[in-house]
Structures are given as structure tokens and as C-alpha cells.
Short mmCIF file of C-alpha atoms and ligand atoms in Angstrom, two decimals:
data_model
loop_
_atom_site.label_atom_id
_atom_site.label_comp_id
_atom_site.label_asym_id
_atom_site.label_seq_id
_atom_site.Cartn_x
_atom_site.Cartn_y
_atom_site.Cartn_z
CA MET A 28 133.72 208.65 164.70
CA THR A 29 135.13 212.14 164.87
CA GLY A 30 136.21 213.27 168.29
CA VAL A 31 136.56 209.77 169.77
CA ARG A 32 139.98 208.65 170.88
CA ILE A 33 140.75 205.15 172.07
CA ALA A 34 143.89 204.95 174.20
CA PRO A 35 144.84 201.35 175.05
CA SER A 36 146.78 201.02 178.29
CA ILE A 37 149.94 198.93 178.03
CA LEU A 38 149.49 197.94 181.68
CA SER A 39 147.63 194.90 180.33
CA ALA A 40 150.22 194.13 177.62
CA ASP A 41 152.60 191.17 177.60
CA PHE A 42 155.75 192.98 178.75
CA ALA A 43 158.00 190.31 177.26
CA GLU A 44 156.59 191.25 173.85
CA LEU A 45 156.18 194.97 174.45
CA GLY A 46 157.55 196.12 171.11
CA ASP A 47 155.24 193.79 169.21
CA GLU A 48 152.28 194.75 171.40
CA ILE A 49 152.81 198.42 170.50
CA ALA A 50 153.01 197.63 166.80
CA MET A 51 149.85 195.52 167.18
CA LEU A 52 147.99 198.42 168.86
CA GLU A 53 148.99 200.77 166.07
CA ARG A 54 147.73 198.32 163.45
CA ALA A 55 144.58 197.77 165.51
CA GLY A 56 143.66 201.45 165.19
CA ALA A 57 144.63 202.87 168.58
CA ASP A 58 144.68 206.67 168.65
CA TRP A 59 147.00 207.08 171.63
CA ILE A 60 149.14 204.73 173.70
CA HIS A 61 148.40 205.11 177.42
CA VAL A 62 151.34 204.42 179.74
CA ASP A 63 150.58 203.93 183.44
CA VAL A 64 153.49 204.91 185.67
CA MET A 65 153.04 203.75 189.28
CA ASP A 66 155.42 204.27 192.17
CA GLY A 67 154.18 201.97 194.93
CA ARG A 68 153.48 205.06 197.07
CA PHE A 69 150.61 207.03 195.55
CA VAL A 70 149.18 203.70 194.45
CA PRO A 71 150.07 200.25 195.83
CA ASN A 72 151.41 198.93 192.55
CA LEU A 73 154.75 199.47 190.76
CA THR A 74 155.22 199.66 187.01
CA PHE A 75 157.77 201.40 184.84
CA GLY A 76 159.60 204.60 183.99
CA ALA A 77 161.53 206.46 181.29
CA LYS A 78 163.14 203.37 179.78
CA VAL A 79 159.78 201.90 178.87
CA ILE A 80 158.49 205.22 177.48
CA GLU A 81 161.60 205.27 175.29
CA THR A 82 160.89 201.72 174.14
CA VAL A 83 157.32 202.62 173.23
CA ARG A 84 158.49 205.74 171.40
CA ARG A 85 160.89 203.69 169.29
CA ARG A 86 158.01 201.53 168.08
CA THR A 87 155.31 204.09 167.30
CA ALA A 88 154.66 207.62 166.12
CA LEU A 89 151.32 207.70 167.98
CA PRO A 90 150.93 210.15 170.86
CA ILE A 91 152.13 208.64 174.15
CA ASP A 92 149.76 209.57 176.96
CA VAL A 93 151.64 209.15 180.24
CA HIS A 94 149.55 208.79 183.39
CA LEU A 95 151.71 209.51 186.42
CA MET A 96 150.37 207.77 189.52
CA VAL A 97 153.33 208.92 191.58
CA VAL A 98 154.11 211.32 194.39
CA GLU A 99 156.28 214.34 193.46
CA PRO A 100 155.59 213.84 189.74
CA GLU A 101 157.71 216.88 188.81
CA ARG A 102 160.83 214.80 189.46
CA TYR A 103 160.10 212.92 186.23
CA PHE A 104 158.90 215.62 183.83
CA ASP A 105 162.17 216.26 182.02
CA ASP A 106 163.18 212.61 181.66
CA PHE A 107 159.77 211.47 180.49
CA VAL A 108 159.38 214.19 177.86
CA ARG A 109 162.92 213.48 176.65
CA ALA A 110 161.98 209.79 176.46
CA GLY A 111 159.11 210.63 174.11
CA ALA A 112 156.00 211.36 176.17
CA SER A 113 153.49 213.52 174.29
CA GLY A 114 151.44 214.34 177.35
CA LEU A 115 151.96 214.05 181.10
CA THR A 116 148.98 213.69 183.42
CA ILE A 117 149.56 214.22 187.13
CA HIS A 118 147.22 213.53 190.03
CA ALA A 119 145.71 216.53 191.82
CA GLU A 120 145.83 214.59 195.12
CA VAL A 121 149.64 214.74 195.17
CA SER A 122 150.23 218.00 193.30
CA PRO A 123 149.92 220.97 195.64
CA HIS A 124 151.41 223.36 193.07
CA LEU A 125 149.28 222.45 190.09
CA ASN A 126 149.69 225.80 188.37
CA ARG A 127 153.48 225.63 188.45
CA GLN A 128 153.53 221.96 187.51
CA LEU A 129 151.21 222.36 184.51
CA VAL A 130 153.10 225.39 183.25
CA ARG A 131 156.33 223.38 183.46
CA ILE A 132 154.89 220.46 181.49
CA ARG A 133 153.83 222.84 178.75
CA GLU A 134 157.25 224.54 178.76
CA LEU A 135 158.73 221.15 178.00
CA GLY A 136 156.46 220.92 174.98
CA ALA A 137 154.07 218.27 176.27
CA ALA A 138 150.33 218.38 176.87
CA ALA A 139 149.53 219.08 180.52
CA GLY A 140 146.93 216.89 182.19
CA VAL A 141 145.39 216.48 185.63
CA ALA A 142 143.82 213.27 186.89
CA LEU A 143 141.21 213.08 189.64
CA ASN A 144 140.53 209.99 191.74
CA PRO A 145 136.87 209.00 192.09
CA ALA A 146 136.69 210.68 195.52
CA THR A 147 138.34 213.94 194.40
CA SER A 148 136.10 216.86 193.57
CA LEU A 149 136.25 218.68 190.25
CA SER A 150 136.92 221.85 192.22
CA ALA A 151 140.55 220.64 192.49
CA VAL A 152 141.13 221.85 188.90
CA GLU A 153 138.74 224.79 188.79
CA GLU A 154 141.50 227.36 189.24
CA VAL A 155 143.87 225.91 186.63
CA LEU A 156 141.56 225.40 183.67
CA GLY A 157 143.60 227.91 181.66
CA GLU A 158 146.70 225.71 181.97
CA LEU A 159 144.94 222.43 181.31
CA ASP A 160 145.20 220.43 178.08
CA LEU A 161 143.59 217.28 179.48
CA LEU A 162 141.33 216.37 182.37
CA LEU A 163 141.33 212.71 183.36
CA VAL A 164 138.33 211.56 185.38
CA MET A 165 139.29 208.24 186.97
CA THR A 166 136.46 205.74 186.80
CA VAL A 167 138.21 203.26 189.14
CA ASN A 168 140.56 203.80 192.05
CA PRO A 169 143.94 203.81 190.31
CA GLY A 170 146.51 201.09 190.81
CA PHE A 171 145.41 198.07 188.83
CA GLY A 172 143.95 197.11 185.48
CA GLY A 173 140.81 195.02 185.17
CA GLN A 174 138.71 196.72 187.87
CA SER A 175 134.99 197.48 187.64
CA PHE A 176 133.73 200.84 186.45
CA ILE A 177 132.45 203.07 189.28
CA ARG A 178 129.01 204.14 188.07
CA PRO A 179 128.60 207.40 189.98
CA SER A 180 131.50 208.64 187.81
CA LEU A 181 128.95 209.30 185.07
CA GLY A 182 127.54 212.32 186.87
CA LYS A 183 131.06 213.61 187.45
CA ILE A 184 131.94 213.26 183.77
CA ALA A 185 128.86 215.29 182.84
CA ARG A 186 129.78 217.96 185.37
CA ALA A 187 133.36 217.99 184.10
CA ARG A 188 132.06 218.49 180.53
CA ALA A 189 129.90 221.39 181.69
CA MET A 190 132.78 222.94 183.63
CA LEU A 191 135.16 222.78 180.65
CA ASP A 192 132.52 224.13 178.26
CA ALA A 193 131.59 226.98 180.60
CA ALA A 194 135.26 227.99 180.81
CA GLY A 195 135.65 227.82 177.04
CA SER A 196 138.29 225.13 177.58
CA ARG A 197 139.22 222.86 174.72
CA ALA A 198 140.88 220.36 177.05
CA THR A 199 140.52 216.68 176.30
CA LEU A 200 138.13 214.91 178.70
CA GLU A 201 139.53 211.45 179.29
CA VAL A 202 138.16 208.54 181.33
CA ASP A 203 140.20 205.63 182.65
CA GLY A 204 139.23 202.39 184.39
CA GLY A 205 136.71 199.71 183.59
CA ILE A 206 136.01 201.04 180.11
CA ASN A 207 134.53 198.36 177.86
CA ARG A 208 131.65 197.82 175.41
CA GLU A 209 129.15 198.07 178.27
CA THR A 210 130.44 201.29 179.84
CA ILE A 211 131.92 203.41 177.05
CA ALA A 212 128.67 204.69 175.51
CA GLU A 213 127.42 206.25 178.72
CA CYS A 214 130.78 207.95 179.24
CA TRP A 215 130.65 209.30 175.71
CA ARG A 216 127.11 210.59 176.18
CA ALA A 217 128.17 212.23 179.43
CA GLY A 218 130.80 214.15 177.47
CA ALA A 219 134.07 212.22 177.52
CA ASP A 220 136.06 212.13 174.26
CA THR A 221 139.09 209.98 175.12
CA PHE A 222 138.85 206.47 176.50
CA VAL A 223 141.59 204.44 178.13
CA ALA A 224 141.06 200.71 177.83
CA GLY A 225 143.43 198.07 179.11
CA ASN A 226 141.68 194.85 179.85
CA ALA A 227 139.01 195.28 177.15
CA VAL A 228 141.59 195.59 174.36
CA PHE A 229 144.16 193.08 175.57
CA THR A 230 141.79 190.26 176.47
CA ALA A 231 139.99 190.56 173.14
CA ARG A 232 140.67 187.83 170.60
CA ASP A 233 140.84 190.54 167.95
CA PRO A 234 142.04 193.84 169.48
CA GLY A 235 141.40 195.68 166.20
CA ALA A 236 137.76 194.60 166.19
CA GLU A 237 137.49 195.52 169.86
CA ILE A 238 138.85 199.03 169.30
CA ALA A 239 136.43 199.45 166.40
CA ALA A 240 133.55 198.17 168.56
CA LEU A 241 134.44 200.57 171.38
CA ARG A 242 134.58 203.44 168.91
CA GLY A 243 131.31 202.29 167.37
CA GLN A 244 129.52 202.57 170.72
CA CYS A 245 130.16 206.32 170.70
CA VAL A 246 127.30 207.61 168.59
CA GLN A 247 124.91 210.51 169.01
CA ARG A 248 125.33 212.45 172.17
CA ALA A 249 122.00 212.91 173.97
C1 DX5 B 14 144.37 202.13 186.51
C2 DX5 B 14 145.12 202.61 185.29
C3 DX5 B 14 144.40 202.32 184.05
C4 DX5 B 14 144.22 200.85 183.78
C5 DX5 B 14 142.96 200.67 182.99
O1 DX5 B 14 145.12 202.38 187.63
O2 DX5 B 14 145.32 204.01 185.35
O3 DX5 B 14 144.95 202.98 182.93
O4 DX5 B 14 145.27 200.26 183.11
O5 DX5 B 14 142.74 199.32 182.86
P1 DX5 B 14 141.32 198.68 182.58
O6 DX5 B 14 140.85 199.25 181.27
O7 DX5 B 14 141.63 197.24 182.54
O8 DX5 B 14 140.41 199.10 183.72
ZN1 ZN B 15 145.83 205.12 183.43
#
């Protein structure tokens, strides 16, 4: 399907086999690799940093979509881009200088993204649409894989689509959290084009078939 990107999150991977998991995702037809960086402060959980991004980069040529669930994300921009990140997405809730931060990410040659928690209004990015390459609408409260999709997010996705279109923005509209065969189609119809999926892909007996099935759900926008 044109315009549909599936971005498996390695949060649900077997870390002892990370290299093989990346190669598997590439064979399985993933479009991007989504890397969830958590600092135990913005979110309760802790994950990984530049070393793991470097490891992923060594195993794939696919775009590496880094989701920074950390306070003071600017501390990591240089290292993460050097390690091979293709895009860096920072949370509006902990980024008081979004304009400066997005400009800096672009200067480093990466795609600049902003993520919004379920409770954060779209108005948080209204003034920086010109600097935005990606808008990530969180469909769970970030911190853990395997959570349930928050249904009121659908209205927000539709409003995000309308906001980007009205501004003439070509930014990617990504959703993350609880995306599976049951939830992806409605997100697609609401206007999302890029879908993070952790649990759905990694618990599948055949991740390739699962990615194809997820993609296959995205047909005909209303
Ligand atoms: C949530 C992370 C997600 C997560 C998605 O905090 O940002 O990327 O891994 O996992 P699933 O698809 O299992 O909800
Ligand atoms: Zn994520």
C-alpha cells in the first residue's frame, strides 16, 4: 500500500538476539525500525542509548526512527545522530524550546519529530509546524510495550491530519501504542501514515505475515 509505513519497535525484541531480530524485521518487510529510548524520569521505564542505536545501524540500512522519552533530549542529539539515527522525535511535554530543538535536529541532518502524550493538546506543535518532519500522536501513555490502545486518540489523529493539511505540511503522521490488526485501520482512516508496532509484530508466529496483515488493513480512506 503506498503511503503506509510499518515501524516495528525493538522494545519488544529479544535483546540477547538483537542483531538477528533486526535482520528478521528487515526480511519481514519493516519500513522503519523504531527505537524507544527511556530515561526513568520522563517515563518510569529505562531502556537504551547510543550504543544500541549503533548496533541497530550496523545491521540494517532501514531508517532508524528514534523516540526519545527523556527529559532534556537535546543532550543526546549529537551522539544519537552520529550513532545512526535517521530521525529524532522529542516529547513536547519536556521540550520548552521546541523551535530551537527541532532546528538543531535538522542541522544534524536528521528528521525532526515531536511526540504528544494522550493528554497533550495538538496546540503544543501549532507554532512549529514549519520545522516539523514528523508528528507522533501517542495512542498509549508512553513507558511500556503491550498496552491497550486509547480510543479517544482517533479524534485527535483526525484533527492532527487536518492541522497538517491546513498548514500545507508534509510531515509524517505517526501513531504509537497498542497498534494491532484491530486498531490500525481506524488510525489509517483517521489520517495516520506511519504505524509503530511492538507487541503485535514480536508476538506473532510469523512477523512477516503480521506486518503484511497490518499493512493490508490500511485500505481506502473514508
Ligand atoms: C511506548 C513505546 C512504544 C511501544 C509500542 O512507550 O513508545 O513504541 O513499544 O509497543 P506496543 O506496540 O506493544 O504498544
Ligand atoms: Zn515509541
